[in-house]
Amino acid sequence: MSYRSSLSAVLADVVAPAAEVTGGQGRFPRAAVTALGRAGLLGLTAPAADGGGGRGSAEAAEVVARTASVCPATATVLTSHFAAVAALGMYGSAWLRGEIAAGRHLATLALGEGGPGGSGLAGERADGWPLLPGEGGATAVRRGDVVSLRARRRGVVAAGEADSYLWLSEALEPSRPTEPQVPSGSSRRLAGGGGGTLWLVPAHASDLFVPARPCGGGPSGSGTSTVCADPVLVPADAMLGPDGAGLDIVLGVVRPWLLELTDAMAAVVPRDDEVLSGQARFADASSEGGGPEDARSGDGRSMDGRSGGAGSGDGDLRACRPAGTLAAT
């Protein structure tokens, strides 16, 4: 069966029947994600050598657009997943690439700085100038074989629902330049090699959590919220690519996919605050936020039974839930 036929079946049998509940009640589309994985669509863009579909961004954009016409929340989840897989297919471990190809792993992006709106890319100031090492707040400190990551990432799609987060921090060994370079198009980076470092942060990592009152900005049900590491510990081999090359990977690999997929979704769904997630707003160079949301219980649902959804502000960080309370995909 072709991926188009598989997608048609999943949209008709799983996504469409749940779309009203997903959007109206803000429930994360877990059944849709599971079905997409089993149909080979989560692994559509994974390298063929790893058992994936080997398709490119054009096919991914088609899947996102068709899904958006039925359920914007599910399309937003796919957008973040496909953009993350673009980097993970190049830099992820063989085991991880195999899990993605098999449709058993949902990835997402945790790249935005913890500033107002949360749509800025780590490594850039709100005015577009590169950050000097030490200014971004997304620290990484290595002690032996363990790295301590500390940051607050806003506008994260599928927060508390994904299996892993593509995470950008400051470089472990940045070199502080005397003056930042002037950004030019997509080649913006930190001068002096301080271009940040990319990590794979698993959802089950200890001390990774989502505030009870999430900061959203994506469609209701997309699970767009804040993810906090205060700090979270990951093995040193969780690094993706060389130390200091993270921003180059994000701008050269992730961002082009994110732009194309966001455009595909925007062609179907109006481009406004209820549709664009924080990561999509990063691709679109906007910084608008969302509205408040109810607190969630420990199992990831709101106190009134809802799940996912948009919000504004981080809410009460004393009442939070782990970022890894997931059902297997």
mmCIF file of C-alpha atoms in Angstrom:
data_model
loop_
_atom_site.group_PDB
_atom_site.id
_atom_site.type_symbol
_atom_site.label_atom_id
_atom_site.label_comp_id
_atom_site.label_asym_id
_atom_site.label_seq_id
_atom_site.Cartn_x
_atom_site.Cartn_y
_atom_site.Cartn_z
ATOM 1 C CA MET A 1 0.000 0.000 0.000
ATOM 2 C CA SER A 2 1.342 3.442 -0.906
ATOM 3 C CA TYR A 3 1.856 6.064 1.770
ATOM 4 C CA ARG A 4 -1.002 8.069 0.240
ATOM 5 C CA SER A 5 -3.397 5.147 0.605
ATOM 6 C CA SER A 6 -2.174 4.483 4.128
ATOM 7 C CA LEU A 7 -2.695 8.121 5.031
ATOM 8 C CA SER A 8 -6.207 8.135 3.565
ATOM 9 C CA ALA A 9 -7.119 5.125 5.692
ATOM 10 C CA VAL A 10 -5.705 6.612 8.901
ATOM 11 C CA LEU A 11 -7.373 9.976 8.306
ATOM 12 C CA ALA A 12 -10.757 8.375 7.651
ATOM 13 C CA ASP A 13 -10.656 5.692 10.344
ATOM 14 C CA VAL A 14 -8.803 7.394 13.216
ATOM 15 C CA VAL A 15 -8.013 11.080 12.767
ATOM 16 C CA ALA A 16 -11.353 12.386 11.489
ATOM 17 C CA PRO A 17 -13.552 10.629 14.098
ATOM 18 C CA ALA A 18 -11.417 12.095 16.915
ATOM 19 C CA ALA A 19 -10.821 15.547 15.412
ATOM 20 C CA GLU A 20 -13.709 17.228 17.214
ATOM 21 C CA VAL A 21 -12.599 15.889 20.583
ATOM 22 C CA THR A 22 -8.967 16.720 19.837
ATOM 23 C CA GLY A 23 -9.708 20.321 18.927
ATOM 24 C CA GLY A 24 -12.768 20.987 21.052
ATOM 25 C CA GLN A 25 -11.579 19.371 24.262
ATOM 26 C CA GLY A 26 -7.855 19.836 23.739
ATOM 27 C CA ARG A 27 -6.969 16.158 23.962
ATOM 28 C CA PHE A 28 -3.652 15.094 22.500
ATOM 29 C CA PRO A 29 -4.266 12.828 19.462
ATOM 30 C CA ARG A 30 -2.540 9.776 20.904
ATOM 31 C CA ALA A 31 -4.619 7.294 18.901
ATOM 32 C CA ALA A 32 -3.822 9.188 15.703
ATOM 33 C CA VAL A 33 -0.095 9.211 16.446
ATOM 34 C CA THR A 34 -0.156 5.466 17.155
ATOM 35 C CA ALA A 35 -2.049 4.765 13.938
ATOM 36 C CA LEU A 36 0.290 6.954 11.896
ATOM 37 C CA GLY A 37 3.236 5.050 13.341
ATOM 38 C CA ARG A 38 1.757 1.650 12.543
ATOM 39 C CA ALA A 39 0.943 2.788 8.998
ATOM 40 C CA GLY A 40 4.571 3.735 8.385
ATOM 41 C CA LEU A 41 3.884 7.462 8.252
ATOM 42 C CA LEU A 42 5.968 8.491 11.287
ATOM 43 C CA GLY A 43 8.849 6.741 9.563
ATOM 44 C CA LEU A 44 8.025 8.142 6.121
ATOM 45 C CA THR A 45 11.094 10.378 5.987
ATOM 46 C CA ALA A 46 13.464 8.086 7.895
ATOM 47 C CA PRO A 47 16.338 6.832 5.716
ATOM 48 C CA ALA A 48 15.531 3.722 3.690
ATOM 49 C CA ALA A 49 18.767 2.175 4.937
ATOM 50 C CA ASP A 50 17.267 2.225 8.442
ATOM 51 C CA GLY A 51 13.999 0.684 7.301
ATOM 52 C CA GLY A 52 12.146 3.953 6.812
ATOM 53 C CA GLY A 53 10.262 5.283 3.844
ATOM 54 C CA GLY A 54 13.179 7.320 2.538
ATOM 55 C CA ARG A 55 10.857 10.122 1.394
ATOM 56 C CA GLY A 56 11.721 13.804 1.352
ATOM 57 C CA SER A 57 10.241 17.070 2.523
ATOM 58 C CA ALA A 58 7.800 17.281 -0.412
ATOM 59 C CA GLU A 59 6.085 14.047 0.610
ATOM 60 C CA ALA A 60 6.141 15.094 4.265
ATOM 61 C CA ALA A 61 4.534 18.425 3.314
ATOM 62 C CA GLU A 62 1.800 16.546 1.449
ATOM 63 C CA VAL A 63 1.095 14.426 4.533
ATOM 64 C CA VAL A 64 1.009 17.506 6.765
ATOM 65 C CA ALA A 65 -1.336 19.408 4.433
ATOM 66 C CA ARG A 66 -3.779 16.524 4.063
ATOM 67 C CA THR A 67 -3.762 15.930 7.810
ATOM 68 C CA ALA A 68 -4.243 19.645 8.551
ATOM 69 C CA SER A 69 -7.449 19.660 6.524
ATOM 70 C CA VAL A 70 -8.838 17.083 8.957
ATOM 71 C CA CYS A 71 -7.082 17.870 12.259
ATOM 72 C CA PRO A 72 -4.680 20.840 12.659
ATOM 73 C CA ALA A 73 -3.385 19.522 15.991
ATOM 74 C CA THR A 74 -2.249 16.222 14.481
ATOM 75 C CA ALA A 75 -0.665 18.071 11.561
ATOM 76 C CA THR A 76 1.266 20.279 13.985
ATOM 77 C CA VAL A 77 2.603 17.206 15.777
ATOM 78 C CA LEU A 78 3.701 15.735 12.433
ATOM 79 C CA THR A 79 5.382 19.005 11.450
ATOM 80 C CA SER A 80 7.567 19.068 14.551
ATOM 81 C CA HIS A 81 8.270 15.324 14.258
ATOM 82 C CA PHE A 82 9.343 15.445 10.605
ATOM 83 C CA ALA A 83 11.554 18.490 11.226
ATOM 84 C CA ALA A 84 13.262 16.725 14.128
ATOM 85 C CA VAL A 85 13.694 13.509 12.124
ATOM 86 C CA ALA A 86 15.535 15.480 9.433
ATOM 87 C CA ALA A 87 18.368 15.940 11.944
ATOM 88 C CA LEU A 88 17.984 12.647 13.790
ATOM 89 C CA GLY A 89 18.233 10.697 10.550
ATOM 90 C CA MET A 90 21.684 12.209 10.079
ATOM 91 C CA TYR A 91 22.987 12.349 13.638
ATOM 92 C CA GLY A 92 20.898 9.930 15.716
ATOM 93 C CA SER A 93 22.089 6.520 16.861
ATOM 94 C CA ALA A 94 21.361 3.402 14.801
ATOM 95 C CA TRP A 95 18.873 2.217 17.438
ATOM 96 C CA LEU A 96 17.008 5.531 17.438
ATOM 97 C CA ARG A 97 16.887 5.676 13.641
ATOM 98 C CA GLY A 98 15.464 2.162 13.618
ATOM 99 C CA GLU A 99 12.768 3.043 16.158
ATOM 100 C CA ILE A 100 11.753 6.097 14.129
ATOM 101 C CA ALA A 101 11.692 4.080 10.914
ATOM 102 C CA ALA A 102 9.480 1.478 12.586
ATOM 103 C CA GLY A 103 7.009 4.169 13.714
ATOM 104 C CA ARG A 104 7.602 3.514 17.396
ATOM 105 C CA HIS A 105 9.172 6.886 18.242
ATOM 106 C CA LEU A 106 7.658 10.379 18.215
ATOM 107 C CA ALA A 107 10.251 13.168 18.184
ATOM 108 C CA THR A 108 9.736 16.885 18.663
ATOM 109 C CA LEU A 109 11.663 20.166 18.782
ATOM 110 C CA ALA A 110 12.738 21.974 21.952
ATOM 111 C CA LEU A 111 14.786 24.797 20.465
ATOM 112 C CA GLY A 112 13.141 28.069 21.559
ATOM 113 C CA GLU A 113 14.580 30.354 24.201
ATOM 114 C CA GLY A 114 12.694 31.027 27.410
ATOM 115 C CA GLY A 115 11.992 34.660 26.552
ATOM 116 C CA PRO A 116 8.604 36.314 25.985
ATOM 117 C CA GLY A 117 6.626 34.452 23.375
ATOM 118 C CA GLY A 118 9.089 31.587 23.299
ATOM 119 C CA SER A 119 9.395 31.648 19.524
ATOM 120 C CA GLY A 120 13.014 32.749 19.298
ATOM 121 C CA LEU A 121 15.649 30.222 18.348
ATOM 122 C CA ALA A 122 18.204 29.453 21.007
ATOM 123 C CA GLY A 123 21.317 31.319 20.018
ATOM 124 C CA GLU A 124 19.607 34.522 18.888
ATOM 125 C CA ARG A 125 18.435 37.615 20.720
ATOM 126 C CA ALA A 126 14.938 38.910 20.143
ATOM 127 C CA ASP A 127 16.415 41.539 17.805
ATOM 128 C CA GLY A 128 17.998 38.855 15.620
ATOM 129 C CA TRP A 129 21.588 39.342 16.786
ATOM 130 C CA PRO A 130 23.522 36.250 17.855
ATOM 131 C CA LEU A 131 23.870 35.620 21.571
ATOM 132 C CA LEU A 132 27.284 35.519 23.107
ATOM 133 C CA PRO A 133 28.076 32.347 25.042
ATOM 134 C CA GLY A 134 26.601 32.615 28.519
ATOM 135 C CA GLU A 135 23.746 34.928 27.511
ATOM 136 C CA GLY A 136 21.198 32.350 26.349
ATOM 137 C CA GLY A 137 20.427 30.623 29.626
ATOM 138 C CA ALA A 138 20.459 27.191 27.947
ATOM 139 C CA THR A 139 23.534 25.865 29.700
ATOM 140 C CA ALA A 140 25.352 22.568 29.277
ATOM 141 C CA VAL A 141 27.948 21.427 31.815
ATOM 142 C CA ARG A 142 29.859 18.176 31.472
ATOM 143 C CA ARG A 143 31.141 16.156 34.390
ATOM 144 C CA GLY A 144 32.753 12.950 33.247
ATOM 145 C CA ASP A 145 30.328 11.044 31.025
ATOM 146 C CA VAL A 146 27.278 13.030 32.168
ATOM 147 C CA VAL A 147 26.045 16.404 30.881
ATOM 148 C CA SER A 148 23.767 18.680 32.871
ATOM 149 C CA LEU A 149 21.337 20.669 30.696
ATOM 150 C CA ARG A 150 19.445 23.594 32.164
ATOM 151 C CA ALA A 151 16.859 25.678 30.270
ATOM 152 C CA ARG A 152 13.181 26.439 29.854
ATOM 153 C CA ARG A 153 11.930 25.677 26.356
ATOM 154 C CA ARG A 154 8.635 27.274 25.306
ATOM 155 C CA GLY A 155 6.353 26.517 22.375
ATOM 156 C CA VAL A 156 7.284 22.820 22.398
ATOM 157 C CA VAL A 157 4.790 20.720 20.429
ATOM 158 C CA ALA A 158 3.737 17.427 22.036
ATOM 159 C CA ALA A 159 5.290 18.507 25.338
ATOM 160 C CA GLY A 160 4.950 15.613 27.759
ATOM 161 C CA GLU A 161 3.760 13.383 24.909
ATOM 162 C CA ALA A 162 6.760 12.920 22.614
ATOM 163 C CA ASP A 163 9.382 10.226 23.178
ATOM 164 C CA SER A 164 12.326 12.573 22.733
ATOM 165 C CA TYR A 165 13.235 16.234 22.341
ATOM 166 C CA LEU A 166 15.728 17.759 19.923
ATOM 167 C CA TRP A 167 17.375 20.196 22.362
ATOM 168 C CA LEU A 168 19.742 23.087 21.638
ATOM 169 C CA SER A 169 22.059 24.402 24.344
ATOM 170 C CA GLU A 170 25.133 26.546 24.521
ATOM 171 C CA ALA A 171 28.295 24.769 23.473
ATOM 172 C CA LEU A 172 30.202 22.894 26.136
ATOM 173 C CA GLU A 173 33.369 24.796 25.257
ATOM 174 C CA PRO A 174 32.319 28.116 23.696
ATOM 175 C CA SER A 175 34.849 30.751 22.711
ATOM 176 C CA ARG A 176 33.663 34.262 23.513
ATOM 177 C CA PRO A 177 34.146 36.660 20.583
ATOM 178 C CA THR A 178 34.789 40.342 21.107
ATOM 179 C CA GLU A 179 31.888 41.342 18.838
ATOM 180 C CA PRO A 180 29.024 39.274 17.394
ATOM 181 C CA GLN A 181 28.738 38.822 13.654
ATOM 182 C CA VAL A 182 25.873 40.550 11.891
ATOM 183 C CA PRO A 183 23.285 37.887 10.986
ATOM 184 C CA SER A 184 22.769 37.312 7.284
ATOM 185 C CA GLY A 185 19.798 35.228 6.153
ATOM 186 C CA SER A 186 19.884 31.613 7.265
ATOM 187 C CA SER A 187 23.627 31.668 7.920
ATOM 188 C CA ARG A 188 23.278 33.372 11.305
ATOM 189 C CA ARG A 189 25.503 31.824 13.947
ATOM 190 C CA LEU A 190 27.490 32.692 17.015
ATOM 191 C CA ALA A 191 30.843 34.200 16.204
ATOM 192 C CA GLY A 192 33.954 32.414 17.415
ATOM 193 C CA GLY A 193 32.494 28.915 17.128
ATOM 194 C CA GLY A 194 29.926 29.367 19.906
ATOM 195 C CA GLY A 195 27.118 27.988 17.748
ATOM 196 C CA GLY A 196 25.526 25.872 20.430
ATOM 197 C CA THR A 197 25.267 22.110 20.712
ATOM 198 C CA LEU A 198 22.412 19.801 19.815
ATOM 199 C CA TRP A 199 21.238 17.005 22.121
ATOM 200 C CA LEU A 200 18.723 14.191 22.158
ATOM 201 C CA VAL A 201 16.843 14.452 25.456
ATOM 202 C CA PRO A 202 14.640 11.406 26.181
ATOM 203 C CA ALA A 203 11.208 12.117 27.613
ATOM 204 C CA HIS A 204 11.852 9.805 30.551
ATOM 205 C CA ALA A 205 14.881 11.811 31.691
ATOM 206 C CA SER A 206 14.680 12.626 35.379
ATOM 207 C CA ASP A 207 13.784 16.233 36.302
ATOM 208 C CA LEU A 208 12.385 17.038 32.851
ATOM 209 C CA PHE A 209 8.886 18.413 33.394
ATOM 210 C CA VAL A 210 5.983 20.382 31.953
ATOM 211 C CA PRO A 211 4.355 23.122 34.095
ATOM 212 C CA ALA A 212 0.791 22.463 35.183
ATOM 213 C CA ARG A 213 -0.373 25.630 33.432
ATOM 214 C CA PRO A 214 1.242 25.281 30.024
ATOM 215 C CA CYS A 215 2.500 28.014 27.741
ATOM 216 C CA GLY A 216 1.117 27.081 24.346
ATOM 217 C CA GLY A 217 0.423 28.805 21.087
ATOM 218 C CA GLY A 218 -0.404 25.826 18.872
ATOM 219 C CA PRO A 219 -3.768 24.323 17.946
ATOM 220 C CA SER A 220 -5.836 22.961 20.797
ATOM 221 C CA GLY A 221 -4.824 19.344 21.285
ATOM 222 C CA SER A 222 -1.288 19.699 19.923
ATOM 223 C CA GLY A 223 0.176 19.608 23.429
ATOM 224 C CA THR A 224 2.134 22.794 22.809
ATOM 225 C CA SER A 225 3.639 23.906 26.098
ATOM 226 C CA THR A 226 6.802 24.622 28.060
ATOM 227 C CA VAL A 227 9.392 21.963 28.892
ATOM 228 C CA CYS A 228 11.737 22.671 31.787
ATOM 229 C CA ALA A 229 15.132 21.198 32.613
ATOM 230 C CA ASP A 230 16.315 22.368 36.008
ATOM 231 C CA PRO A 231 18.637 20.621 35.279
ATOM 232 C CA VAL A 232 18.246 17.349 33.395
ATOM 233 C CA LEU A 233 21.122 14.881 33.134
ATOM 234 C CA VAL A 234 21.911 13.114 29.859
ATOM 235 C CA PRO A 235 24.846 10.925 28.841
ATOM 236 C CA ALA A 236 27.597 12.694 26.937
ATOM 237 C CA ASP A 237 26.881 10.500 23.917
ATOM 238 C CA ALA A 238 23.437 12.118 23.643
ATOM 239 C CA MET A 239 25.210 14.884 21.709
ATOM 240 C CA LEU A 240 24.076 15.117 18.087
ATOM 241 C CA GLY A 241 26.880 16.243 15.812
ATOM 242 C CA PRO A 242 29.994 18.091 16.979
ATOM 243 C CA ASP A 243 30.078 20.367 19.992
ATOM 244 C CA GLY A 244 29.446 23.919 18.803
ATOM 245 C CA ALA A 245 27.779 22.870 15.532
ATOM 246 C CA GLY A 246 24.213 22.735 16.837
ATOM 247 C CA LEU A 247 23.031 26.054 15.447
ATOM 248 C CA ASP A 248 24.430 25.203 12.034
ATOM 249 C CA ILE A 249 22.491 21.914 12.059
ATOM 250 C CA VAL A 250 19.294 23.639 13.137
ATOM 251 C CA LEU A 251 19.547 26.401 10.537
ATOM 252 C CA GLY A 252 20.876 24.185 7.766
ATOM 253 C CA VAL A 253 18.818 21.031 8.300
ATOM 254 C CA VAL A 254 15.863 21.547 10.628
ATOM 255 C CA ARG A 255 14.730 25.038 9.654
ATOM 256 C CA PRO A 256 14.264 24.348 5.900
ATOM 257 C CA TRP A 257 11.999 21.415 6.719
ATOM 258 C CA LEU A 258 10.111 23.457 9.282
ATOM 259 C CA LEU A 259 9.553 26.268 6.805
ATOM 260 C CA GLU A 260 8.265 23.955 4.078
ATOM 261 C CA LEU A 261 5.986 21.997 6.395
ATOM 262 C CA THR A 262 4.621 25.131 8.044
ATOM 263 C CA ASP A 263 3.864 26.631 4.643
ATOM 264 C CA ALA A 264 2.078 23.431 3.629
ATOM 265 C CA MET A 265 -0.081 23.613 6.732
ATOM 266 C CA ALA A 266 -0.740 27.322 6.321
ATOM 267 C CA ALA A 267 -2.043 26.693 2.807
ATOM 268 C CA VAL A 268 -4.842 24.640 4.348
ATOM 269 C CA VAL A 269 -5.386 26.224 7.759
ATOM 270 C CA PRO A 270 -5.396 30.012 8.375
ATOM 271 C CA ARG A 271 -2.040 31.250 9.685
ATOM 272 C CA ASP A 272 -2.976 32.664 13.091
ATOM 273 C CA ASP A 273 -2.150 32.211 16.758
ATOM 274 C CA GLU A 274 -4.529 29.292 17.174
ATOM 275 C CA VAL A 275 -2.773 27.353 14.435
ATOM 276 C CA LEU A 276 0.898 28.231 14.531
ATOM 277 C CA SER A 277 2.897 26.526 17.244
ATOM 278 C CA GLY A 278 5.848 28.211 18.901
ATOM 279 C CA GLN A 279 8.274 26.304 16.685
ATOM 280 C CA ALA A 280 6.298 27.225 13.570
ATOM 281 C CA ARG A 281 6.396 30.867 14.657
ATOM 282 C CA PHE A 282 10.167 30.538 14.895
ATOM 283 C CA ALA A 283 10.194 29.424 11.261
ATOM 284 C CA ASP A 284 7.870 32.293 10.377
ATOM 285 C CA ALA A 285 9.899 34.869 12.394
ATOM 286 C CA SER A 286 6.908 35.832 14.557
ATOM 287 C CA SER A 287 6.687 35.953 18.355
ATOM 288 C CA GLU A 288 3.037 36.035 19.328
ATOM 289 C CA GLY A 289 1.805 33.965 22.299
ATOM 290 C CA GLY A 290 -1.424 32.196 23.254
ATOM 291 C CA GLY A 291 -4.038 32.296 25.979
ATOM 292 C CA PRO A 292 -4.347 30.673 29.412
ATOM 293 C CA GLU A 293 -5.069 27.008 29.973
ATOM 294 C CA ASP A 294 -6.301 24.909 32.889
ATOM 295 C CA ALA A 295 -3.867 23.099 35.151
ATOM 296 C CA ARG A 296 -3.106 19.480 34.376
ATOM 297 C CA SER A 297 -3.225 16.479 36.616
ATOM 298 C CA GLY A 298 -0.280 14.150 37.041
ATOM 299 C CA ASP A 299 -1.329 11.915 34.142
ATOM 300 C CA GLY A 300 -1.120 14.786 31.672
ATOM 301 C CA ARG A 301 -4.824 15.675 31.594
ATOM 302 C CA SER A 302 -6.292 18.993 32.604
ATOM 303 C CA MET A 303 -8.252 19.031 35.844
ATOM 304 C CA ASP A 304 -11.435 19.129 33.780
ATOM 305 C CA GLY A 305 -10.345 16.124 31.718
ATOM 306 C CA ARG A 306 -8.729 17.950 28.840
ATOM 307 C CA SER A 307 -5.233 17.363 27.513
ATOM 308 C CA GLY A 308 -2.866 19.461 25.413
ATOM 309 C CA GLY A 309 -3.862 22.889 24.201
ATOM 310 C CA ALA A 310 -2.495 26.386 24.224
ATOM 311 C CA GLY A 311 -1.719 28.651 27.109
ATOM 312 C CA SER A 312 0.117 31.767 28.130
ATOM 313 C CA GLY A 313 2.781 31.989 30.774
ATOM 314 C CA ASP A 314 4.311 29.087 32.639
ATOM 315 C CA GLY A 315 1.753 29.033 35.409
ATOM 316 C CA ASP A 316 2.593 27.556 38.789
ATOM 317 C CA LEU A 317 5.852 25.654 38.438
ATOM 318 C CA ARG A 318 5.232 24.102 41.838
ATOM 319 C CA ALA A 319 2.414 22.075 40.291
ATOM 320 C CA CYS A 320 3.898 20.253 37.331
ATOM 321 C CA ARG A 321 4.058 16.880 35.674
ATOM 322 C CA PRO A 322 6.944 14.857 34.255
ATOM 323 C CA ALA A 323 7.671 15.348 30.579
ATOM 324 C CA GLY A 324 7.804 11.617 30.007
ATOM 325 C CA THR A 325 4.378 10.293 31.002
ATOM 326 C CA LEU A 326 3.797 8.630 27.643
ATOM 327 C CA ALA A 327 1.936 5.769 26.050
ATOM 328 C CA ALA A 328 4.120 3.774 23.696
ATOM 329 C CA THR A 329 3.723 4.597 20.049
#
